[in-house]
Amino acid sequence: MTRIVVVTSGKGGVGKTTTSAALATGLALRGFRTAVIDFDVGLRNLDLIMGCERRVVYDLVNVINGDANIRQALIKDKRVDNLFILPASQTRDKDALTQEGVEKVLNALRDDMAMDFIICDSPAGIEKGALMAAYFADEAVVVTNPEVSSVRDSDRMLGILASKTRIAEQGGGDIPARLLLTRYSPERVMRGEMLSVEDVQDILAVELLGVIPESQAVLSASNAGSPVILDTDSDAGQAYLDAVARFLGEDLPHRFLTTGKKGLLGRLFGGQ
């Protein structure tokens, strides 16, 4: 059975697209047929992070409007089998997204392409693109940074997930939601400059899927057009691999929550 997962938050710049790319790539590495859809119509970025921007011919809105079918619009990843990208349109506005159109795309991915997972990369905020990304979801990954405004906005998004999805409208209640905490720095937590994991969990009261440490590897991977989960030497890549394992039901301890004491060379040269 196809699982539709929305990756969302209330605030921009917290790492939703990085997370969508990593989660989709990690699931495909595990052998699941996985599609990741960019719902940020007008401001697409997923194709850049996935390194396929030059291969975009058709997009999500083209499929919704019937200008192309799902097989024409999907881009098959060159590095990972079973991974497919559906980019957003750069030239339309978010009014091009309709409930009927989005349902048609999701049904085509499920029925025609036999996807195991569909990852919906939501735009920031609570406007139409974000609501369309979340409406048909079976579950959610809520991405937040450990700072007050980001956590507050994520809390608001949890309220929307509990009331404005198809499952909620049909009386099914909340969709399952899990928390992914990004850009976490134990050193800054110790200095009181950001919230701790416990602080965030106390506020949001949802299951913790993973903690992604603050890392230059994330920016480097994005600039290289490669999901950071493929950088298995980096802390961030390893943390995303752990998060995918937990997403699939494995019980793994959370890493990168405490400060690691550096050796002499690390202290001298600022090794990460």
Phi, psi and omega in degrees: 000133181290133176253126179258122186238124175263133174256115192217170171192172176272340192245147176279159173076019182264349178111025180296312183291320174302317180291318178301315180296317182292315181297314180297317180296317180298320178293320178295322177299332178278001176098005180271135173290119191226131172245141175239128186248132175270114179265004183274071183298129181097338183222045188295142178224341185302320181297329177290313181294328179274355176071030182235021186300329182280352182259004181285120174245308176243160184224184183305315182292324176301320180290318178300319183277355180082012178283342179206157175264174187296326180292327178288324187275330182292137176253123179277129180294140183277343185261327188235123175296154176071011182245130184225144183240133172244105185285162173274165174278141176268347190249355179255170172255174189291347176292346177291343178276123175238154180300317180295320181293316179296319178298321178299317180296313181296320178296321179295320178294323180285310190273317184273327185254354175054047179286141172279321180228141171238116180261121181257110180275105187278144168289168180288161174085196184232026179275192194301317182301317180292320180293322178292322179296327186268338194302316185265007186291146172270335181202168185224147166246116181262119184260132179213152170269157181278057175221156198300313184294323179293317180294319179299315180293325177293324177297320177296320179295325176299324176296321178292320178297333180277350188228339189239023172261166178297321179299318179294318180297328181273007177087014182275358178078203181293147167276148179302132180230140177232153187260132171241118183262121185248161177057044183271133179231107179302326179297317180289328174297316180297329179275000179077020184267347176210164181288150175278167175303317181297320178301313182294318179295323178297322182285314188268333176054045173232159182298138180274117179275322182185161175235119182258118183289152173300127188205135174296337182299330180295311179295318180299318179294318179299316180295331180273356182068039182222125178305135186296339179297339178281346176271081188285354175275345183269153175300318182296317178299317179294322180294322177292322175299318176299317182297319177297318179300316179295321179302325180272006173102002179280148182259099181240142175291153177278134179252173173065028180263345182235162179286136176262130180286126181277149173285182182302313181296321178297319180292324182289319188247006176068034182300146182263000000 
